[in-house]
JSON list of C-alpha atoms and ligand atoms in Angstrom, two decimals:
[
{"chain": "A", "resi": 1, "resn": "MET", "atom": "CA", "xyz": [-29.01, -24.96, 22.51]},
{"chain": "A", "resi": 2, "resn": "SER", "atom": "CA", "xyz": [-30.02, -27.89, 19.89]},
{"chain": "A", "resi": 3, "resn": "ALA", "atom": "CA", "xyz": [-32.37, -26.54, 17.00]},
{"chain": "A", "resi": 4, "resn": "LYS", "atom": "CA", "xyz": [-35.26, -28.44, 17.94]},
{"chain": "A", "resi": 5, "resn": "GLN", "atom": "CA", "xyz": [-35.04, -26.95, 21.53]},
{"chain": "A", "resi": 6, "resn": "THR", "atom": "CA", "xyz": [-35.04, -23.76, 19.43]},
{"chain": "A", "resi": 7, "resn": "TYR", "atom": "CA", "xyz": [-38.29, -24.36, 18.00]},
{"chain": "A", "resi": 8, "resn": "ASN", "atom": "CA", "xyz": [-39.78, -25.46, 21.07]},
{"chain": "A", "resi": 9, "resn": "THR", "atom": "CA", "xyz": [-40.23, -21.01, 21.21]},
{"chain": "A", "resi": 10, "resn": "ILE", "atom": "CA", "xyz": [-42.16, -20.74, 18.62]},
{"chain": "A", "resi": 11, "resn": "THR", "atom": "CA", "xyz": [-45.68, -21.86, 19.00]},
{"chain": "A", "resi": 12, "resn": "PRO", "atom": "CA", "xyz": [-47.99, -22.31, 15.19]},
{"chain": "A", "resi": 13, "resn": "LEU", "atom": "CA", "xyz": [-49.88, -19.35, 13.77]},
{"chain": "A", "resi": 14, "resn": "PHE", "atom": "CA", "xyz": [-50.21, -20.43, 10.25]},
{"chain": "A", "resi": 15, "resn": "SER", "atom": "CA", "xyz": [-48.89, -22.78, 8.57]},
{"chain": "A", "resi": 16, "resn": "VAL", "atom": "CA", "xyz": [-47.06, -23.36, 4.85]},
{"chain": "A", "resi": 17, "resn": "GLU", "atom": "CA", "xyz": [-50.79, -24.41, 3.34]},
{"chain": "A", "resi": 18, "resn": "VAL", "atom": "CA", "xyz": [-53.14, -21.83, 5.78]},
{"chain": "A", "resi": 19, "resn": "ILE", "atom": "CA", "xyz": [-50.07, -19.15, 3.81]},
{"chain": "A", "resi": 20, "resn": "GLU", "atom": "CA", "xyz": [-50.09, -20.51, 0.71]},
{"chain": "A", "resi": 21, "resn": "LYS", "atom": "CA", "xyz": [-53.95, -20.22, 0.07]},
{"chain": "A", "resi": 22, "resn": "ARG", "atom": "CA", "xyz": [-53.98, -16.51, 1.41]},
{"chain": "A", "resi": 23, "resn": "VAL", "atom": "CA", "xyz": [-51.40, -14.98, -0.38]},
{"chain": "A", "resi": 24, "resn": "SER", "atom": "CA", "xyz": [-52.69, -16.44, -3.66]},
{"chain": "A", "resi": 25, "resn": "GLU", "atom": "CA", "xyz": [-56.47, -15.04, -3.44]},
{"chain": "A", "resi": 26, "resn": "ILE", "atom": "CA", "xyz": [-54.75, -11.51, -2.38]},
{"chain": "A", "resi": 27, "resn": "GLY", "atom": "CA", "xyz": [-51.96, -12.71, -6.06]},
{"chain": "A", "resi": 28, "resn": "LYS", "atom": "CA", "xyz": [-55.49, -12.59, -7.50]},
{"chain": "A", "resi": 29, "resn": "THR", "atom": "CA", "xyz": [-57.50, -9.62, -5.79]},
{"chain": "A", "resi": 30, "resn": "ILE", "atom": "CA", "xyz": [-54.31, -7.74, -6.85]},
{"chain": "A", "resi": 31, "resn": "SER", "atom": "CA", "xyz": [-54.39, -8.97, -10.94]},
{"chain": "A", "resi": 32, "resn": "ASP", "atom": "CA", "xyz": [-58.42, -8.33, -10.51]},
{"chain": "A", "resi": 33, "resn": "ASP", "atom": "CA", "xyz": [-57.64, -4.11, -9.39]},
{"chain": "A", "resi": 34, "resn": "PHE", "atom": "CA", "xyz": [-54.73, -3.56, -11.75]},
{"chain": "A", "resi": 35, "resn": "ALA", "atom": "CA", "xyz": [-56.61, -5.51, -14.79]},
{"chain": "A", "resi": 36, "resn": "MET", "atom": "CA", "xyz": [-56.53, -2.67, -16.78]},
{"chain": "A", "resi": 37, "resn": "LEU", "atom": "CA", "xyz": [-53.30, -1.21, -16.60]},
{"chain": "A", "resi": 38, "resn": "THR", "atom": "CA", "xyz": [-51.08, -2.23, -20.10]},
{"chain": "A", "resi": 39, "resn": "ASP", "atom": "CA", "xyz": [-47.29, -4.06, -20.90]},
{"chain": "A", "resi": 40, "resn": "GLU", "atom": "CA", "xyz": [-45.84, -0.66, -21.40]},
{"chain": "A", "resi": 41, "resn": "SER", "atom": "CA", "xyz": [-46.93, 1.01, -18.11]},
{"chain": "A", "resi": 42, "resn": "PRO", "atom": "CA", "xyz": [-47.28, -2.56, -15.59]},
{"chain": "A", "resi": 43, "resn": "ILE", "atom": "CA", "xyz": [-47.68, -2.26, -11.04]},
{"chain": "A", "resi": 44, "resn": "LEU", "atom": "CA", "xyz": [-44.49, -1.56, -9.52]},
{"chain": "A", "resi": 45, "resn": "LEU", "atom": "CA", "xyz": [-43.84, -4.16, -6.29]},
{"chain": "A", "resi": 46, "resn": "ILE", "atom": "CA", "xyz": [-41.74, -2.64, -3.68]},
{"chain": "A", "resi": 47, "resn": "VAL", "atom": "CA", "xyz": [-40.58, -5.01, -1.53]},
{"chain": "A", "resi": 48, "resn": "VAL", "atom": "CA", "xyz": [-39.32, -4.17, 2.14]},
{"chain": "A", "resi": 49, "resn": "LEU", "atom": "CA", "xyz": [-36.78, -5.69, 2.93]},
{"chain": "A", "resi": 50, "resn": "LYS", "atom": "CA", "xyz": [-35.68, -7.58, 4.49]},
{"chain": "A", "resi": 51, "resn": "GLY", "atom": "CA", "xyz": [-38.95, -9.16, 6.33]},
{"chain": "A", "resi": 52, "resn": "ALA", "atom": "CA", "xyz": [-41.19, -9.13, 3.16]},
{"chain": "A", "resi": 53, "resn": "PHE", "atom": "CA", "xyz": [-38.98, -10.84, 0.50]},
{"chain": "A", "resi": 54, "resn": "MET", "atom": "CA", "xyz": [-39.94, -14.28, 0.79]},
{"chain": "A", "resi": 55, "resn": "PHE", "atom": "CA", "xyz": [-43.54, -12.93, 1.31]},
{"chain": "A", "resi": 56, "resn": "ALA", "atom": "CA", "xyz": [-42.98, -10.76, -1.91]},
{"chain": "A", "resi": 57, "resn": "ALA", "atom": "CA", "xyz": [-41.16, -13.89, -3.74]},
{"chain": "A", "resi": 58, "resn": "ASP", "atom": "CA", "xyz": [-45.14, -15.72, -3.43]},
{"chain": "A", "resi": 59, "resn": "LEU", "atom": "CA", "xyz": [-46.91, -12.65, -4.16]},
{"chain": "A", "resi": 60, "resn": "LEU", "atom": "CA", "xyz": [-45.44, -12.50, -7.68]},
{"chain": "A", "resi": 61, "resn": "ARG", "atom": "CA", "xyz": [-45.71, -15.96, -8.99]},
{"chain": "A", "resi": 62, "resn": "THR", "atom": "CA", "xyz": [-49.51, -15.35, -8.02]},
{"chain": "A", "resi": 63, "resn": "ILE", "atom": "CA", "xyz": [-50.24, -11.81, -10.06]},
{"chain": "A", "resi": 64, "resn": "THR", "atom": "CA", "xyz": [-51.29, -12.58, -13.14]},
{"chain": "A", "resi": 65, "resn": "ILE", "atom": "CA", "xyz": [-50.39, -9.37, -14.95]},
{"chain": "A", "resi": 66, "resn": "PRO", "atom": "CA", "xyz": [-47.30, -7.67, -15.66]},
{"chain": "A", "resi": 67, "resn": "CYS", "atom": "CA", "xyz": [-45.53, -6.60, -13.06]},
{"chain": "A", "resi": 68, "resn": "GLY", "atom": "CA", "xyz": [-42.19, -5.38, -12.18]},
{"chain": "A", "resi": 69, "resn": "ILE", "atom": "CA", "xyz": [-40.63, -5.46, -8.66]},
{"chain": "A", "resi": 70, "resn": "ASP", "atom": "CA", "xyz": [-38.34, -3.78, -6.85]},
{"chain": "A", "resi": 71, "resn": "PHE", "atom": "CA", "xyz": [-37.02, -3.21, -3.19]},
{"chain": "A", "resi": 72, "resn": "ILE", "atom": "CA", "xyz": [-36.62, -0.80, -0.85]},
{"chain": "A", "resi": 73, "resn": "HIS", "atom": "CA", "xyz": [-34.94, -1.63, 2.61]},
{"chain": "A", "resi": 74, "resn": "ALA", "atom": "CA", "xyz": [-35.86, -0.35, 6.04]},
{"chain": "A", "resi": 75, "resn": "SER", "atom": "CA", "xyz": [-34.36, -0.83, 9.53]},
{"chain": "A", "resi": 76, "resn": "SER", "atom": "CA", "xyz": [-36.08, 1.12, 13.07]},
{"chain": "A", "resi": 77, "resn": "TYR", "atom": "CA", "xyz": [-33.77, 1.74, 15.21]},
{"chain": "A", "resi": 78, "resn": "GLY", "atom": "CA", "xyz": [-33.65, 1.21, 19.16]},
{"chain": "A", "resi": 79, "resn": "SER", "atom": "CA", "xyz": [-34.74, -2.30, 21.52]},
{"chain": "A", "resi": 80, "resn": "GLU", "atom": "CA", "xyz": [-35.01, -6.09, 19.28]},
{"chain": "A", "resi": 81, "resn": "LYS", "atom": "CA", "xyz": [-38.59, -6.57, 19.42]},
{"chain": "A", "resi": 82, "resn": "THR", "atom": "CA", "xyz": [-39.86, -3.24, 19.92]},
{"chain": "A", "resi": 83, "resn": "SER", "atom": "CA", "xyz": [-40.41, -0.42, 17.20]},
{"chain": "A", "resi": 84, "resn": "SER", "atom": "CA", "xyz": [-38.89, 2.99, 17.50]},
{"chain": "A", "resi": 85, "resn": "GLY", "atom": "CA", "xyz": [-39.17, 6.03, 16.44]},
{"chain": "A", "resi": 86, "resn": "SER", "atom": "CA", "xyz": [-36.81, 6.68, 13.62]},
{"chain": "A", "resi": 87, "resn": "VAL", "atom": "CA", "xyz": [-36.53, 4.90, 10.85]},
{"chain": "A", "resi": 88, "resn": "SER", "atom": "CA", "xyz": [-33.39, 4.64, 8.63]},
{"chain": "A", "resi": 89, "resn": "ILE", "atom": "CA", "xyz": [-35.02, 3.91, 5.00]},
{"chain": "A", "resi": 90, "resn": "LYS", "atom": "CA", "xyz": [-32.44, 3.26, 1.74]},
{"chain": "A", "resi": 91, "resn": "HIS", "atom": "CA", "xyz": [-32.70, 2.87, -1.61]},
{"chain": "A", "resi": 92, "resn": "ASN", "atom": "CA", "xyz": [-32.46, 3.78, -5.07]},
{"chain": "A", "resi": 93, "resn": "LEU", "atom": "CA", "xyz": [-35.61, 4.32, -7.18]},
{"chain": "A", "resi": 94, "resn": "ALA", "atom": "CA", "xyz": [-37.63, 6.27, -9.73]},
{"chain": "A", "resi": 95, "resn": "ILE", "atom": "CA", "xyz": [-41.43, 5.68, -9.45]},
{"chain": "A", "resi": 96, "resn": "THR", "atom": "CA", "xyz": [-42.49, 9.17, -11.05]},
{"chain": "A", "resi": 97, "resn": "ASP", "atom": "CA", "xyz": [-46.01, 7.96, -12.57]},
{"chain": "A", "resi": 98, "resn": "ARG", "atom": "CA", "xyz": [-45.53, 4.40, -11.42]},
{"chain": "A", "resi": 99, "resn": "HIS", "atom": "CA", "xyz": [-48.49, 3.03, -9.56]},
{"chain": "A", "resi": 100, "resn": "ILE", "atom": "CA", "xyz": [-46.44, 1.60, -6.65]},
{"chain": "A", "resi": 101, "resn": "LEU", "atom": "CA", "xyz": [-47.55, -1.43, -4.62]},
{"chain": "A", "resi": 102, "resn": "LEU", "atom": "CA", "xyz": [-45.82, -1.11, -1.52]},
{"chain": "A", "resi": 103, "resn": "VAL", "atom": "CA", "xyz": [-45.28, -5.27, 0.12]},
{"chain": "A", "resi": 104, "resn": "GLU", "atom": "CA", "xyz": [-44.56, -5.49, 3.86]},
{"chain": "A", "resi": 105, "resn": "ASP", "atom": "CA", "xyz": [-44.04, -8.14, 6.45]},
{"chain": "A", "resi": 106, "resn": "ILE", "atom": "CA", "xyz": [-45.80, -6.38, 9.43]},
{"chain": "A", "resi": 107, "resn": "ILE", "atom": "CA", "xyz": [-47.39, -3.25, 9.94]},
{"chain": "A", "resi": 108, "resn": "ASP", "atom": "CA", "xyz": [-47.06, -2.96, 13.57]},
{"chain": "A", "resi": 109, "resn": "THR", "atom": "CA", "xyz": [-46.90, 0.74, 15.23]},
{"chain": "A", "resi": 110, "resn": "GLY", "atom": "CA", "xyz": [-47.23, 1.64, 11.44]},
{"chain": "A", "resi": 111, "resn": "LEU", "atom": "CA", "xyz": [-44.19, 4.00, 12.00]},
{"chain": "A", "resi": 112, "resn": "THR", "atom": "CA", "xyz": [-42.27, 2.74, 9.15]},
{"chain": "A", "resi": 113, "resn": "ILE", "atom": "CA", "xyz": [-44.67, 2.03, 6.21]},
{"chain": "A", "resi": 114, "resn": "GLN", "atom": "CA", "xyz": [-45.81, 5.70, 7.08]},
{"chain": "A", "resi": 115, "resn": "GLN", "atom": "CA", "xyz": [-42.65, 7.22, 7.27]},
{"chain": "A", "resi": 116, "resn": "ILE", "atom": "CA", "xyz": [-41.78, 5.12, 3.60]},
{"chain": "A", "resi": 117, "resn": "SER", "atom": "CA", "xyz": [-45.04, 6.17, 2.38]},
{"chain": "A", "resi": 118, "resn": "ALA", "atom": "CA", "xyz": [-44.52, 9.86, 3.03]},
{"chain": "A", "resi": 119, "resn": "GLU", "atom": "CA", "xyz": [-40.54, 9.38, 1.15]},
{"chain": "A", "resi": 120, "resn": "LEU", "atom": "CA", "xyz": [-42.72, 8.09, -2.12]},
{"chain": "A", "resi": 121, "resn": "LEU", "atom": "CA", "xyz": [-45.38, 9.97, -2.71]},
{"chain": "A", "resi": 122, "resn": "ALA", "atom": "CA", "xyz": [-42.86, 13.07, -2.20]},
{"chain": "A", "resi": 123, "resn": "MET", "atom": "CA", "xyz": [-41.85, 11.43, -5.22]},
{"chain": "A", "resi": 124, "resn": "LYS", "atom": "CA", "xyz": [-45.21, 11.79, -7.22]},
{"chain": "A", "resi": 125, "resn": "PRO", "atom": "CA", "xyz": [-46.24, 8.14, -8.28]},
{"chain": "A", "resi": 126, "resn": "ALA", "atom": "CA", "xyz": [-49.56, 7.98, -10.25]},
{"chain": "A", "resi": 127, "resn": "SER", "atom": "CA", "xyz": [-51.12, 5.86, -7.14]},
{"chain": "A", "resi": 128, "resn": "LEU", "atom": "CA", "xyz": [-49.57, 3.99, -4.19]},
{"chain": "A", "resi": 129, "resn": "GLY", "atom": "CA", "xyz": [-51.39, 1.45, -2.83]},
{"chain": "A", "resi": 130, "resn": "ILE", "atom": "CA", "xyz": [-49.68, -0.89, 0.59]},
{"chain": "A", "resi": 131, "resn": "CYS", "atom": "CA", "xyz": [-50.24, -4.75, 1.15]},
{"chain": "A", "resi": 132, "resn": "THR", "atom": "CA", "xyz": [-48.61, -6.23, 3.98]},
{"chain": "A", "resi": 133, "resn": "LEU", "atom": "CA", "xyz": [-48.49, -9.92, 4.75]},
{"chain": "A", "resi": 134, "resn": "LEU", "atom": "CA", "xyz": [-49.39, -9.16, 8.80]},
{"chain": "A", "resi": 135, "resn": "ASP", "atom": "CA", "xyz": [-51.62, -6.55, 10.05]},
{"chain": "A", "resi": 136, "resn": "LYS", "atom": "CA", "xyz": [-51.05, -6.11, 14.16]},
{"chain": "A", "resi": 137, "resn": "PRO", "atom": "CA", "xyz": [-53.99, -3.53, 14.45]},
{"chain": "A", "resi": 138, "resn": "ASP", "atom": "CA", "xyz": [-54.04, -3.44, 18.15]},
{"chain": "A", "resi": 139, "resn": "ALA", "atom": "CA", "xyz": [-50.09, -1.66, 18.08]},
{"chain": "A", "resi": 140, "resn": "ARG", "atom": "CA", "xyz": [-50.54, 1.31, 15.87]},
{"chain": "A", "resi": 141, "resn": "LYS", "atom": "CA", "xyz": [-49.31, 4.01, 17.07]},
{"chain": "A", "resi": 142, "resn": "HIS", "atom": "CA", "xyz": [-49.84, 6.37, 12.97]},
{"chain": "A", "resi": 143, "resn": "PRO", "atom": "CA", "xyz": [-52.45, 5.79, 11.10]},
{"chain": "A", "resi": 144, "resn": "VAL", "atom": "CA", "xyz": [-51.85, 3.41, 7.78]},
{"chain": "A", "resi": 145, "resn": "ALA", "atom": "CA", "xyz": [-54.50, 2.71, 4.91]},
{"chain": "A", "resi": 146, "resn": "ILE", "atom": "CA", "xyz": [-53.50, -0.90, 3.98]},
{"chain": "A", "resi": 147, "resn": "THR", "atom": "CA", "xyz": [-55.02, -2.11, 1.34]},
{"chain": "A", "resi": 148, "resn": "TYR", "atom": "CA", "xyz": [-54.08, -5.72, 0.98]},
{"chain": "A", "resi": 149, "resn": "THR", "atom": "CA", "xyz": [-53.97, -8.04, 3.86]},
{"chain": "A", "resi": 150, "resn": "GLY", "atom": "CA", "xyz": [-52.83, -11.77, 4.78]},
{"chain": "A", "resi": 151, "resn": "PHE", "atom": "CA", "xyz": [-53.68, -11.73, 8.08]},
{"chain": "A", "resi": 152, "resn": "VAL", "atom": "CA", "xyz": [-54.83, -9.73, 11.00]},
{"chain": "A", "resi": 153, "resn": "VAL", "atom": "CA", "xyz": [-52.48, -10.84, 14.37]},
{"chain": "A", "resi": 154, "resn": "PRO", "atom": "CA", "xyz": [-52.74, -10.32, 17.86]},
{"chain": "A", "resi": 155, "resn": "ASN", "atom": "CA", "xyz": [-49.99, -8.23, 19.46]},
{"chain": "A", "resi": 156, "resn": "ALA", "atom": "CA", "xyz": [-47.48, -10.30, 19.95]},
{"chain": "A", "resi": 157, "resn": "PHE", "atom": "CA", "xyz": [-44.01, -10.77, 18.83]},
{"chain": "A", "resi": 158, "resn": "ILE", "atom": "CA", "xyz": [-44.15, -12.95, 15.24]},
{"chain": "A", "resi": 159, "resn": "VAL", "atom": "CA", "xyz": [-41.31, -14.94, 13.28]},
{"chain": "A", "resi": 160, "resn": "GLY", "atom": "CA", "xyz": [-40.94, -17.61, 10.05]},
{"chain": "A", "resi": 161, "resn": "TYR", "atom": "CA", "xyz": [-41.60, -16.81, 6.98]},
{"chain": "A", "resi": 162, "resn": "GLY", "atom": "CA", "xyz": [-39.20, -13.97, 6.28]},
{"chain": "A", "resi": 163, "resn": "ILE", "atom": "CA", "xyz": [-40.00, -12.61, 9.50]},
{"chain": "A", "resi": 164, "resn": "ASP", "atom": "CA", "xyz": [-36.65, -12.71, 12.14]},
{"chain": "A", "resi": 165, "resn": "TYR", "atom": "CA", "xyz": [-35.92, -12.38, 15.92]},
{"chain": "A", "resi": 166, "resn": "ASN", "atom": "CA", "xyz": [-32.67, -10.59, 15.53]},
{"chain": "A", "resi": 167, "resn": "GLU", "atom": "CA", "xyz": [-31.79, -11.80, 11.80]},
{"chain": "A", "resi": 168, "resn": "ARG", "atom": "CA", "xyz": [-33.09, -15.73, 13.32]},
{"chain": "A", "resi": 169, "resn": "PHE", "atom": "CA", "xyz": [-36.31, -17.90, 12.42]},
{"chain": "A", "resi": 170, "resn": "ARG", "atom": "CA", "xyz": [-36.54, -16.07, 8.55]},
{"chain": "A", "resi": 171, "resn": "GLU", "atom": "CA", "xyz": [-36.40, -19.88, 7.46]},
{"chain": "A", "resi": 172, "resn": "LEU", "atom": "CA", "xyz": [-38.99, -21.12, 8.50]},
{"chain": "A", "resi": 173, "resn": "PRO", "atom": "CA", "xyz": [-41.99, -21.45, 6.40]},
{"chain": "A", "resi": 174, "resn": "SER", "atom": "CA", "xyz": [-45.00, -20.96, 8.29]},
{"chain": "A", "resi": 175, "resn": "LEU", "atom": "CA", "xyz": [-45.58, -18.31, 10.80]},
{"chain": "A", "resi": 176, "resn": "GLY", "atom": "CA", "xyz": [-45.20, -18.46, 14.50]},
{"chain": "A", "resi": 177, "resn": "VAL", "atom": "CA", "xyz": [-45.20, -16.47, 17.82]},
{"chain": "A", "resi": 178, "resn": "LEU", "atom": "CA", "xyz": [-41.59, -15.89, 19.29]},
{"chain": "A", "resi": 179, "resn": "ASN", "atom": "CA", "xyz": [-42.36, -17.46, 23.38]},
{"chain": "A", "resi": 180, "resn": "SER", "atom": "CA", "xyz": [-40.62, -15.40, 25.71]},
{"chain": "B", "resi": 201, "resn": "IMP", "atom": "P1", "xyz": [-43.73, 0.22, 13.09]},
{"chain": "B", "resi": 201, "resn": "IMP", "atom": "O1", "xyz": [-42.73, 0.29, 12.30]},
{"chain": "B", "resi": 201, "resn": "IMP", "atom": "O2", "xyz": [-44.03, -0.21, 13.63]},
{"chain": "B", "resi": 201, "resn": "IMP", "atom": "O3", "xyz": [-45.08, -0.99, 12.23]},
{"chain": "B", "resi": 201, "resn": "IMP", "atom": "O4", "xyz": [-43.21, -1.60, 12.51]},
{"chain": "B", "resi": 201, "resn": "IMP", "atom": "C1", "xyz": [-42.74, -2.34, 11.52]},
{"chain": "B", "resi": 201, "resn": "IMP", "atom": "C2", "xyz": [-41.63, -3.34, 11.54]},
{"chain": "B", "resi": 201, "resn": "IMP", "atom": "O5", "xyz": [-41.81, -3.74, 12.57]},
{"chain": "B", "resi": 201, "resn": "IMP", "atom": "C3", "xyz": [-41.81, -4.43, 10.87]},
{"chain": "B", "resi": 201, "resn": "IMP", "atom": "O6", "xyz": [-41.72, -4.42, 9.63]},
{"chain": "B", "resi": 201, "resn": "IMP", "atom": "C4", "xyz": [-41.11, -5.93, 11.36]},
{"chain": "B", "resi": 201, "resn": "IMP", "atom": "O7", "xyz": [-39.91, -5.52, 10.48]},
{"chain": "B", "resi": 201, "resn": "IMP", "atom": "C5", "xyz": [-40.81, -4.94, 12.63]},
{"chain": "B", "resi": 201, "resn": "IMP", "atom": "N1", "xyz": [-41.30, -6.04, 13.15]},
{"chain": "B", "resi": 201, "resn": "IMP", "atom": "C6", "xyz": [-42.51, -5.42, 14.02]},
{"chain": "B", "resi": 201, "resn": "IMP", "atom": "N2", "xyz": [-43.88, -6.92, 14.98]},
{"chain": "B", "resi": 201, "resn": "IMP", "atom": "C7", "xyz": [-42.80, -7.53, 14.53]},
{"chain": "B", "resi": 201, "resn": "IMP", "atom": "C8", "xyz": [-42.65, -8.84, 14.65]},
{"chain": "B", "resi": 201, "resn": "IMP", "atom": "O8", "xyz": [-43.55, -9.41, 15.48]},
{"chain": "B", "resi": 201, "resn": "IMP", "atom": "N3", "xyz": [-42.16, -9.77, 14.45]},
{"chain": "B", "resi": 201, "resn": "IMP", "atom": "C9", "xyz": [-41.16, -9.32, 13.39]},
{"chain": "B", "resi": 201, "resn": "IMP", "atom": "N4", "xyz": [-40.83, -8.47, 13.35]},
{"chain": "B", "resi": 201, "resn": "IMP", "atom": "C10", "xyz": [-42.09, -7.26, 13.65]},
{"chain": "B", "resi": 202, "resn": "MG", "atom": "MG1", "xyz": [-40.27, -4.35, 7.97]}
]
């Protein structure tokens, strides 16, 4: 299959310009909300790998207050397009008394972020917020309190801007729906 045919399977959803504008709005809101933090105790973004890496890199550049960054790896077992019942979480974090903002690509059933939140809350951070690029509320099975949302999206399979299907399409600079 040629590259052109491959990309014909994706219906555009959010353009580069729309994403850029929304990400900078979120960055400004976060900067305002955490303006009281000091250089000695900055906010710590914890990026959920791999899907959120591109969003987090752009978001970090729009935040205008002191800000640390660290990473957590989460993957769900099961079939390729649906979330399964168990999540593998790998990290090496020290977050006690830190203000944490989890940065996620998509909140679908809510299982992944619920399990990550529970694990991090057990480490007693000063606060724990959740920032997701995409929210699919119609797919929710596990309730999640989201602090910052980029876009609310329908219950479709989305790729691009770091988000993959079977490790493909992460390189696309915009977001689209993968046609089945
Ligand atoms: P949840 O645990 O069901 O909320 O699923 C969250 C994770 O599943 C996300 O972080 C993504 O890695 C993956 N996921 C859910 N929906 C999509 C999608 O539409 N495209 C690509 N990955 C998705
Ligand atoms: Mg993910």
